[in-house]
Short mmCIF file of C-alpha atoms in Angstrom, two decimals:
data_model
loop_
_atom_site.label_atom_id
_atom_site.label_comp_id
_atom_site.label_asym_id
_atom_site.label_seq_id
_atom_site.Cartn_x
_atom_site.Cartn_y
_atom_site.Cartn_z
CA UNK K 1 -6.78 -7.74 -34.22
CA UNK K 2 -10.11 -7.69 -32.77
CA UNK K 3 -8.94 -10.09 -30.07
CA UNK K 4 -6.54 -7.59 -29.05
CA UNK K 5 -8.31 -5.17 -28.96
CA UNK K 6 -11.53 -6.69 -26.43
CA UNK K 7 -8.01 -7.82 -24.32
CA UNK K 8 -7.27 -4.71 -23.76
CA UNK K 9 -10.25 -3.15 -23.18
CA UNK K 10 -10.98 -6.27 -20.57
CA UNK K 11 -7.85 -6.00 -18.78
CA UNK K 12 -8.65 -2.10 -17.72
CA UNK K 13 -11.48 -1.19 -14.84
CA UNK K 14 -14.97 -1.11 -16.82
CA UNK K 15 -15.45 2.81 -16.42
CA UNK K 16 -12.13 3.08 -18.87
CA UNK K 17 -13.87 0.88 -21.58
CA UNK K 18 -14.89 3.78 -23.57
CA UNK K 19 -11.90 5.98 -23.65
CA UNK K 20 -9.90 2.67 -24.07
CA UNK K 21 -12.61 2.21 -27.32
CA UNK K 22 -12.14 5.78 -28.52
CA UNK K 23 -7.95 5.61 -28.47
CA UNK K 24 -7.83 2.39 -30.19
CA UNK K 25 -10.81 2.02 -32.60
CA UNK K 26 -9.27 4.43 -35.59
CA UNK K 27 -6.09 2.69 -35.84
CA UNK K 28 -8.08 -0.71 -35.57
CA UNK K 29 -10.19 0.34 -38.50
CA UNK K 30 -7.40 1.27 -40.39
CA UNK K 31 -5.42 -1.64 -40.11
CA UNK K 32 -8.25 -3.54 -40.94
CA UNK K 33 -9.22 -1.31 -44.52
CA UNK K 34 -4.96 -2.46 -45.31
CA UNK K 35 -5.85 -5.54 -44.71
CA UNK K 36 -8.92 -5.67 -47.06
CA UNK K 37 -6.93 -3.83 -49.95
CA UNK K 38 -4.32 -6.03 -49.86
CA UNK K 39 -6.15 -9.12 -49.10
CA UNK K 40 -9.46 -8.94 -51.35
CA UNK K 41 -8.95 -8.70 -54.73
CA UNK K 42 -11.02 -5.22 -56.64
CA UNK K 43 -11.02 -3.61 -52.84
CA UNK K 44 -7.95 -1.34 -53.62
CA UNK K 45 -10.04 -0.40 -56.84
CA UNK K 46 -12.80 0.72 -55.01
CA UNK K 47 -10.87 2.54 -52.84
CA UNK K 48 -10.02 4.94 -55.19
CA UNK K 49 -13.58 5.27 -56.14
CA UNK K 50 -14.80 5.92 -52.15
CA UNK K 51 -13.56 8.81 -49.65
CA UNK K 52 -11.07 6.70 -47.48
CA UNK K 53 -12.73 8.65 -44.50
CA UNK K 54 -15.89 7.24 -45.38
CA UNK K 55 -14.98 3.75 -45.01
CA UNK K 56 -13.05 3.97 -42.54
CA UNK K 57 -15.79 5.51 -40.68
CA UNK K 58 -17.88 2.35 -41.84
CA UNK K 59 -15.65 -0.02 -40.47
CA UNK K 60 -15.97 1.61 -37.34
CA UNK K 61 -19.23 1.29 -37.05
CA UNK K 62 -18.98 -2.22 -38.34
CA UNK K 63 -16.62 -2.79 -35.68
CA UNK K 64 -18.77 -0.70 -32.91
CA UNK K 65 -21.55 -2.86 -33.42
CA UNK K 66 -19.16 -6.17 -33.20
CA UNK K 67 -18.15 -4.78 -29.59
CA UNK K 68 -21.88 -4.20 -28.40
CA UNK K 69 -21.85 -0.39 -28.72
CA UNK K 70 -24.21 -0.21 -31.47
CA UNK K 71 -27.11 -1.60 -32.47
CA UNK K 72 -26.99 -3.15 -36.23
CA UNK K 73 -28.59 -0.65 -38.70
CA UNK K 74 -28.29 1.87 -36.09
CA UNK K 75 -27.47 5.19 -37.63
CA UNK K 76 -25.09 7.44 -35.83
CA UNK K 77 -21.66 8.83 -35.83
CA UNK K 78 -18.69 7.15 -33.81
CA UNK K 79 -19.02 9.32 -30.86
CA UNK K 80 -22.67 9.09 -30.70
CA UNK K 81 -22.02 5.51 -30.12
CA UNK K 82 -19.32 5.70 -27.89
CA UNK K 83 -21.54 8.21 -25.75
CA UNK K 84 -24.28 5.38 -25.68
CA UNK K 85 -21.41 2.89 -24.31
CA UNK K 86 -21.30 5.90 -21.48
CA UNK K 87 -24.37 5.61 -20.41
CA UNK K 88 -24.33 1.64 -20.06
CA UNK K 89 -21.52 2.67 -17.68
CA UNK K 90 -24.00 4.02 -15.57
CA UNK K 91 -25.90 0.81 -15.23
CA UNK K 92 -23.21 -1.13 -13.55
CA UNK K 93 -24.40 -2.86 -10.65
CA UNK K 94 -22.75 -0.67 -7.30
CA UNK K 95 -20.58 -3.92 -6.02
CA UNK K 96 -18.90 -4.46 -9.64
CA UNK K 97 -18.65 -0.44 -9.62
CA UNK K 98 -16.92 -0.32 -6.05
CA UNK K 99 -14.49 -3.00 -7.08
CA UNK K 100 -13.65 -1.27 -10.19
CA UNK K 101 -13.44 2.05 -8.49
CA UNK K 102 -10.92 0.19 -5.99
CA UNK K 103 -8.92 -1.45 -8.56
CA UNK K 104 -8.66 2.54 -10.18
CA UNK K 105 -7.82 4.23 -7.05
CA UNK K 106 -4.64 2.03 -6.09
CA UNK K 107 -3.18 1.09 -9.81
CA UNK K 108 -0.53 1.80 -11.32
CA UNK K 109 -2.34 3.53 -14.07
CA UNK K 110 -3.43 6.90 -13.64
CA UNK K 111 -7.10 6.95 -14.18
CA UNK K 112 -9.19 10.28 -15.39
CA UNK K 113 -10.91 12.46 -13.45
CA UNK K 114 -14.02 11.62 -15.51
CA UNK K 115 -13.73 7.82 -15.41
CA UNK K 116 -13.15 8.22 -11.45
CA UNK K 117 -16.31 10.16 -11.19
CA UNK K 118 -18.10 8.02 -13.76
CA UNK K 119 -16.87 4.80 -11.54
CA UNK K 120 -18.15 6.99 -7.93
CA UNK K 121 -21.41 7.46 -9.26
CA UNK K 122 -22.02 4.20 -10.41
CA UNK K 123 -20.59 2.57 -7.25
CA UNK K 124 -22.90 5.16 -5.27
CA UNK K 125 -19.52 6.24 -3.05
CA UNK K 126 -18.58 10.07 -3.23
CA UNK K 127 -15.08 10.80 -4.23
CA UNK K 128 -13.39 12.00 -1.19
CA UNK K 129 -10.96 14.42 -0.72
CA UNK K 130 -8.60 12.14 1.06
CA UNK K 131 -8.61 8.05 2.11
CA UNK K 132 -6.69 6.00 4.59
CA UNK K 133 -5.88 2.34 4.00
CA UNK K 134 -5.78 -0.83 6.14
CA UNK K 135 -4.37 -3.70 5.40
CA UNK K 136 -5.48 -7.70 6.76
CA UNK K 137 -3.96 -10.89 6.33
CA UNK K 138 -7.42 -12.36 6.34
CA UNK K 139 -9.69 -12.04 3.19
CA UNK K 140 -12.19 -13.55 4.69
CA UNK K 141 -13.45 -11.01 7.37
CA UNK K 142 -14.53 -8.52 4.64
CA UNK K 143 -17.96 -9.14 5.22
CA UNK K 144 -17.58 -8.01 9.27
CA UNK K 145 -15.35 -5.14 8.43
CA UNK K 146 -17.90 -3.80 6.33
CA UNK K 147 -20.53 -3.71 8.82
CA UNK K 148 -17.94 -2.57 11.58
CA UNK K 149 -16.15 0.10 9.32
CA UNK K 150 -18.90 1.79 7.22
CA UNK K 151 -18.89 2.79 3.78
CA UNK K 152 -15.34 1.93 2.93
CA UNK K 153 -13.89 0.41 -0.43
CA UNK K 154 -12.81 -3.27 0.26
CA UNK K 155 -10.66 -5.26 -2.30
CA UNK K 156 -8.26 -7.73 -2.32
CA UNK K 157 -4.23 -7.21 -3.27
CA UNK K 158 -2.74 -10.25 -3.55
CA UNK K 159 -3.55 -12.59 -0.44
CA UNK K 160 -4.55 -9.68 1.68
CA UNK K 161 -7.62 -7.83 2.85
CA UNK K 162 -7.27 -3.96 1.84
CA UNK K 163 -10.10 -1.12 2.56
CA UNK K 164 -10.07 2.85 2.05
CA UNK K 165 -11.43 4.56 4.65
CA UNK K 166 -13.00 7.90 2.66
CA UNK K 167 -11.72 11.61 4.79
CA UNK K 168 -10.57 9.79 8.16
CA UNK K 169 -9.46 13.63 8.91
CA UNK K 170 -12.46 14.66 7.95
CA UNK K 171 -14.25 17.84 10.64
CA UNK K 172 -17.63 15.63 11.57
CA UNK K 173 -19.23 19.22 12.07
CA UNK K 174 -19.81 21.03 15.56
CA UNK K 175 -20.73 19.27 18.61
CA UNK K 176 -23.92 19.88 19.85
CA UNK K 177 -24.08 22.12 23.18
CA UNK K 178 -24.41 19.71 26.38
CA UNK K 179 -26.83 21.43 27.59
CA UNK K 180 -28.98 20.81 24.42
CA UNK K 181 -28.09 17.31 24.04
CA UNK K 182 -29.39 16.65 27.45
CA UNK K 183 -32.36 18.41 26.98
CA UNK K 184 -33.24 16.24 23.41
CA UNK K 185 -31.56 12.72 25.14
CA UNK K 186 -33.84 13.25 27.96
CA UNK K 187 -32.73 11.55 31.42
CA UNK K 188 -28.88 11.14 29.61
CA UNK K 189 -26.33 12.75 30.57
CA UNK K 190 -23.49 13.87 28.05
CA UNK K 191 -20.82 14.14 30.79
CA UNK K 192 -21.25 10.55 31.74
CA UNK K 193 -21.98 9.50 28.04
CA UNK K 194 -18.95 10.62 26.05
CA UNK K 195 -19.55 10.73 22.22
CA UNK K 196 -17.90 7.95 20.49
CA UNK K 197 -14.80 8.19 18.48
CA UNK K 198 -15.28 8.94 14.45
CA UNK K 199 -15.14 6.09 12.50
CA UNK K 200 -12.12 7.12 11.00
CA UNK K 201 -10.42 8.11 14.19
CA UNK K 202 -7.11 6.06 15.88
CA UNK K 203 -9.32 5.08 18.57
CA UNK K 204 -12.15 4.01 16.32
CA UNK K 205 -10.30 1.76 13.92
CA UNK K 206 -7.95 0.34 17.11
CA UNK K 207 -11.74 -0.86 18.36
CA UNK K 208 -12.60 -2.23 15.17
CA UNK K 209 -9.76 -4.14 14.18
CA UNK K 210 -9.47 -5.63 17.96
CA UNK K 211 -8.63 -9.00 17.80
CA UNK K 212 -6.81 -8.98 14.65
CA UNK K 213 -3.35 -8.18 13.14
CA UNK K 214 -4.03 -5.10 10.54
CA UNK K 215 -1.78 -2.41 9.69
CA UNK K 216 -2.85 0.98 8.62
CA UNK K 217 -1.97 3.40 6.31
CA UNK K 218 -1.06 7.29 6.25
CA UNK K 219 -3.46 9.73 5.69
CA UNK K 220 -2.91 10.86 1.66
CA UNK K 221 -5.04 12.66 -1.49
CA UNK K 222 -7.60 10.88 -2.85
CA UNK K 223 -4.87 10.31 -6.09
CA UNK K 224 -2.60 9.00 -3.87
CA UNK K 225 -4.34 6.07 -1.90
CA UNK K 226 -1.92 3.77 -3.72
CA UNK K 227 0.86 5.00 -1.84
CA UNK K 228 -0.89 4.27 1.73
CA UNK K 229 -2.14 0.98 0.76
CA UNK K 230 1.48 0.14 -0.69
CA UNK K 231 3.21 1.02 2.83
CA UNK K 232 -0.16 -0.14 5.31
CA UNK K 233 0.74 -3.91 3.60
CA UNK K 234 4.82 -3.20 3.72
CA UNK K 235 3.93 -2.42 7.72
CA UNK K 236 2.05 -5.94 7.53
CA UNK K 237 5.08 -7.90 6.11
CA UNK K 238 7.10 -6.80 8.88
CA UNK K 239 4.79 -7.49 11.61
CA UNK K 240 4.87 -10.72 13.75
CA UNK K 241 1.97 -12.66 12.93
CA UNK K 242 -0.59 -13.22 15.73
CA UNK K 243 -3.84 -13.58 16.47
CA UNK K 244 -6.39 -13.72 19.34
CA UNK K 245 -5.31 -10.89 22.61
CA UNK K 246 -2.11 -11.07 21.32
CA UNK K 247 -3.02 -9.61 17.57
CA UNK K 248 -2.31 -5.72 17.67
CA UNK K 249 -2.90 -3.13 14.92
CA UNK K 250 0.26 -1.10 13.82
CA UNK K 251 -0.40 2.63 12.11
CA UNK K 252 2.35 3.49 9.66
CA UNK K 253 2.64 7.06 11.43
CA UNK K 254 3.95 5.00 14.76
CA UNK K 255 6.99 3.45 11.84
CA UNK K 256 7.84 6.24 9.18
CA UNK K 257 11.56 6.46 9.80
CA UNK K 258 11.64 2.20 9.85
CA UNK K 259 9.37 2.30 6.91
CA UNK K 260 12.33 5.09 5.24
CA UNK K 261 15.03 2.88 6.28
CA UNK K 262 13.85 -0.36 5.17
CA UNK K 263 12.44 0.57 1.93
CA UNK K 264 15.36 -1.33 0.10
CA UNK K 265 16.96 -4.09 1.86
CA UNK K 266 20.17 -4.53 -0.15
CA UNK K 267 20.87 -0.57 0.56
CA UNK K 268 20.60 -1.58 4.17
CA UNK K 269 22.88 -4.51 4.22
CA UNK K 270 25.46 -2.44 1.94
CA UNK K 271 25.14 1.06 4.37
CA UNK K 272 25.90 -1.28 7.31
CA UNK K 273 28.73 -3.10 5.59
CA UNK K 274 30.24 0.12 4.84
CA UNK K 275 30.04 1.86 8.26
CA UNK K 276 30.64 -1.21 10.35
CA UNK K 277 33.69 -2.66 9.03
CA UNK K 278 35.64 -1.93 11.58
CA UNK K 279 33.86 -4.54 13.71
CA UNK K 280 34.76 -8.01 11.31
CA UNK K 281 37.31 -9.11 13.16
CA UNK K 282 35.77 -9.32 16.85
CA UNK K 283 33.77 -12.28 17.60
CA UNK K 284 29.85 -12.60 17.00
CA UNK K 285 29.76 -11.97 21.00
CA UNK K 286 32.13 -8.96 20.98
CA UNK K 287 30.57 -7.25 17.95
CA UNK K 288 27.04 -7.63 19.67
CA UNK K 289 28.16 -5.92 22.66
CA UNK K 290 29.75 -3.20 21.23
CA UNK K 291 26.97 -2.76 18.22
CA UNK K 292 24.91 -2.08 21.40
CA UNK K 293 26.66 0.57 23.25
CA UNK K 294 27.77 2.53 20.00
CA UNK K 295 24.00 2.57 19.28
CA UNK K 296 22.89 3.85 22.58
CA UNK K 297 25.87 6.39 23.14
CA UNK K 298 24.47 7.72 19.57
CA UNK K 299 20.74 7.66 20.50
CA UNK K 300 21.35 9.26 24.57
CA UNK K 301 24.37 11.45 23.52
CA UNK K 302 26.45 10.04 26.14
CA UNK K 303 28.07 7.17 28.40
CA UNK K 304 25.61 7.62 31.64
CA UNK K 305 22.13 7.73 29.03
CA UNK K 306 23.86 4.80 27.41
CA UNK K 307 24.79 3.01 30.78
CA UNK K 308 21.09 4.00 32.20
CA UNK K 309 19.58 2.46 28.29
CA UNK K 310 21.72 -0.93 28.55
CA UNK K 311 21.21 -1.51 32.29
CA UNK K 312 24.92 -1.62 33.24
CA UNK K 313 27.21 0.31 35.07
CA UNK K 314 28.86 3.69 33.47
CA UNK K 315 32.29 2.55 34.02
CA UNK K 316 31.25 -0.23 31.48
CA UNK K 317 29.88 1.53 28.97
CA UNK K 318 33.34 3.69 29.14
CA UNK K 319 35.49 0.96 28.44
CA UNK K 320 33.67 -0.51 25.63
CA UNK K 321 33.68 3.13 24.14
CA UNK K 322 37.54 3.22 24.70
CA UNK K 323 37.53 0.01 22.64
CA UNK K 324 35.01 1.82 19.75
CA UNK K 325 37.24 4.77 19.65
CA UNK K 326 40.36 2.39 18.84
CA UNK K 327 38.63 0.55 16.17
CA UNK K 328 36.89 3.66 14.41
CA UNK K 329 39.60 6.56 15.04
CA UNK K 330 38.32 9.98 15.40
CA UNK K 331 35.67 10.01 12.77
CA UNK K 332 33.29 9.10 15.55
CA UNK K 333 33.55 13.41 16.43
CA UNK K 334 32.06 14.05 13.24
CA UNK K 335 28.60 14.77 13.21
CA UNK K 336 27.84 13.22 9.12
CA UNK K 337 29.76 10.32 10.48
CA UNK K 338 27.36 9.98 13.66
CA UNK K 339 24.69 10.07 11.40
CA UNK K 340 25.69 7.40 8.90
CA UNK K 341 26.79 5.04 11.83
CA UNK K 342 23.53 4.81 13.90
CA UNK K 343 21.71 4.75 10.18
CA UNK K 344 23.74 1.43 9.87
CA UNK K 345 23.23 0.09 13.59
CA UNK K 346 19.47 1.16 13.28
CA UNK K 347 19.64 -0.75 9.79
CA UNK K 348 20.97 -4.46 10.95
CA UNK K 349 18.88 -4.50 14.19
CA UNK K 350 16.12 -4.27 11.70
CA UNK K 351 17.20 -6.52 9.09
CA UNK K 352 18.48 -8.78 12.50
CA UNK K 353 14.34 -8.30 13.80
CA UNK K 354 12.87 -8.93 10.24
CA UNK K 355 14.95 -12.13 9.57
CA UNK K 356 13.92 -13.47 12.87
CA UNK K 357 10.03 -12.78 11.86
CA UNK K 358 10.24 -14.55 8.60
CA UNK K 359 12.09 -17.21 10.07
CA UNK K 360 9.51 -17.75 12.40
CA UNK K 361 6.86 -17.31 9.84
CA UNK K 362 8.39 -19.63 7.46
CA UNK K 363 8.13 -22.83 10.34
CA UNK K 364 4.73 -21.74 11.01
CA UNK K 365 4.14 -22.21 7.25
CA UNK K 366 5.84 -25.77 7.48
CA UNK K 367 3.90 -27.05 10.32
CA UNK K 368 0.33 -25.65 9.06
CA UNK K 369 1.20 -27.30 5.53
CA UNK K 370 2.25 -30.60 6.92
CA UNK K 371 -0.47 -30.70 9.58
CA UNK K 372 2.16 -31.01 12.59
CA UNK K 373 1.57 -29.17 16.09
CA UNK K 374 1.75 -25.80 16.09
CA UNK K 375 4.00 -26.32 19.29
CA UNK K 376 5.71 -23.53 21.95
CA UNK K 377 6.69 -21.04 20.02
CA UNK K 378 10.46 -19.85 20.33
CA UNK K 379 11.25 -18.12 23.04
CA UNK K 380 11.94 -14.29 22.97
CA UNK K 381 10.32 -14.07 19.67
CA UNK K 382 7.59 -11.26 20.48
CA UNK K 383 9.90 -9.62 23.20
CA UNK K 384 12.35 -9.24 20.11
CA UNK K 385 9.51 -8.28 17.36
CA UNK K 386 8.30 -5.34 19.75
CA UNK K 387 12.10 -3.79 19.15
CA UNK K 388 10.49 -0.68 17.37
CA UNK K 389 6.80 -0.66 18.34
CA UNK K 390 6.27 -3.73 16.39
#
């Protein structure tokens, strides 16, 4: 029972020790007084003889002492010791605190007000009103993102690098008059020096994350950082993987309808199925061709846009539509239709893109594993990849 219990208190963030404590210590010490009336012979006796609340609050304080939150002999009620297990809260060291206060932010487990401000004080970080997330397939560079970034929260999910930046959005206050900023800089001149970005700013993070493949989050409420991180390091799974001038950093904001449309795979594969049908029984080479124009007749609203999009001539891109018409009657005029076909087209060149970066990643894994030349890498691969922004 006890073992249990110290599990579960372990397996939660340190600032929800105590209220973990306070929920399970009166059932504990119950179960434990059954156990001794049914176990020890002459304890159900003097039961009857004692107030039940008395011993059970004595095996609660037999118990709070066990767990380190009271001193033996100590006098006290259960919530005076409890409160004392508060205050060693406070005495966390600020590194195990900002961990803990990362781990809190971006659980699954909703976490208290009070234990998130407990955690923020202790970790010396103020709670703010709204974070930002990045996500890094390199661990290691925590230490330089630290310096380069500022007071963020760094942690790691998984085999990835993740930081909240705290109010990204946040006003940084008025900007000093020119004139007075030349007068205090001296000899500078503000029109030649322009202030640099935020730290939180586009521009900002793009500089600090040069050289490397990151992805960040949206904007969201300080209670809802899980939700960036969660779709900063889906942005990262679908990213090619590169490094050196050819390492970019994608923003989730640039990929919220891909992000929408890719959020379940299967649904993908099943909407296209459904919609596309009409288009098993043409050859791979056919089907391409024609995926194509339907997609960019839907996207320019007509055959010279799509013509002008595909690079071919108009009277082209009017036969192959003749041939679309034929195999998908006149649902093609209605508008829900429209919508539910270019959902599907937009949904397998995706999938098509995806498949293509994991293939790739996959014999990059291969080759690092077994030692073997990283050779020329397939040709087309980040032409294709940048289908979207990526």
């Amino acid at each position: 029972m006890m073992g249990e219990l110290v599990n579960r208190i372990w397996s939660r963030p340190r600032g929800e020790w105590t209220r973990v404590l306070r929920n399970e210590l009166p059932s504990l010490a119950d179960e434990v007084v059954e156990n001794l009336r049914h176990r020890i012979p002459g304890f159900a006796e003097l039961l009857e003889d004692s107030e039940r609340d008395k011993v059970r609050w004595g095996v609660e304080q037999a118990l709070l002492t066990a767990l380190g939150h009271r001193k033996a002999g100590e006098d006290g009620a259960g919530e005076q010791a409890a409160a004392s297990g508060e205050e060693a809260l406070a005495e966390v060291p600020p590194e195990r605190a900002r961990r803990d206060l990362f781990e809190a932010l971006i659980g699954e487990v909703a976490v208290s007000e009070r234990t998130l401000v407990e955690l923020s004080r202790a970790a010396r970080w103020p709670l703010p009103e709204t974070v930002q997330a990045i996500a890094l397939p390199t661990p290691g560079e925590a230490p330089q993102l630290a310096a380069v970034l500022g007071d963020t929260l760094i942690g790691a999910v998984g085999d990835e690098l993740c930081l909240l930046i705290p109010d990204p959005d946040a006003d940084p206050g008025p900007t000093p008059d020119p004139g007075t900023a030349a007068a205090q800089e001296g000899e500078k001149d503000p029109e030649r020096e322009p202030t640099p970005a935020e730290p939180g700013t586009r521009a900002a993070l793009e500089t600090a994350l040069r050289g490397r493949t990151a992805a960040v989050g949206h904007v969201v409420p300080l209670n809802d950082a899980a939700s960036s991180l969660r779709w900063a390091r889906r942005l990262l799974t679908l990213a090619p993987a590169r490094s050196g001038p050819e390492a970019r950093v994608l923003f989730v904001d640039d990929h919220l309808s891909m992000l929408l449309l890719l959020q379940d795979e299967s649904l993908v594969r099943a909407l296209a199925a459904r919609w596309l049908k009409p288009l098993v029984g043409l050859t791979p080479r056919q089907s391409e061709r024609l995926q194509m124009t339907l997609l960019a007749w839907l996207e320019g609203g007509g055959a010279p846009e799509a013509a002008k999009a595909l690079k071919v001539h108009p009277q082209t891109v009017r036969y192959r539509l003749r041939q679309i018409e034929k195999l998908f009657g006149p649902g093609l005029r209605d508008p829900r239709i429209r919508f539910e076909l270019e959902m599907a087209l937009r949904g397998r060149r995706l999938m098509a893109q995806v498949d293509r970066i994991r293939r790739h990643a996959s014999r990059v894994s291969r080759r690092t594993r077994t030692g073997a030349p990283p050779g020329v890498r397939p040709l087309g691969i980040a032409r294709e990849a940048r289908v979207n922004g990526l």
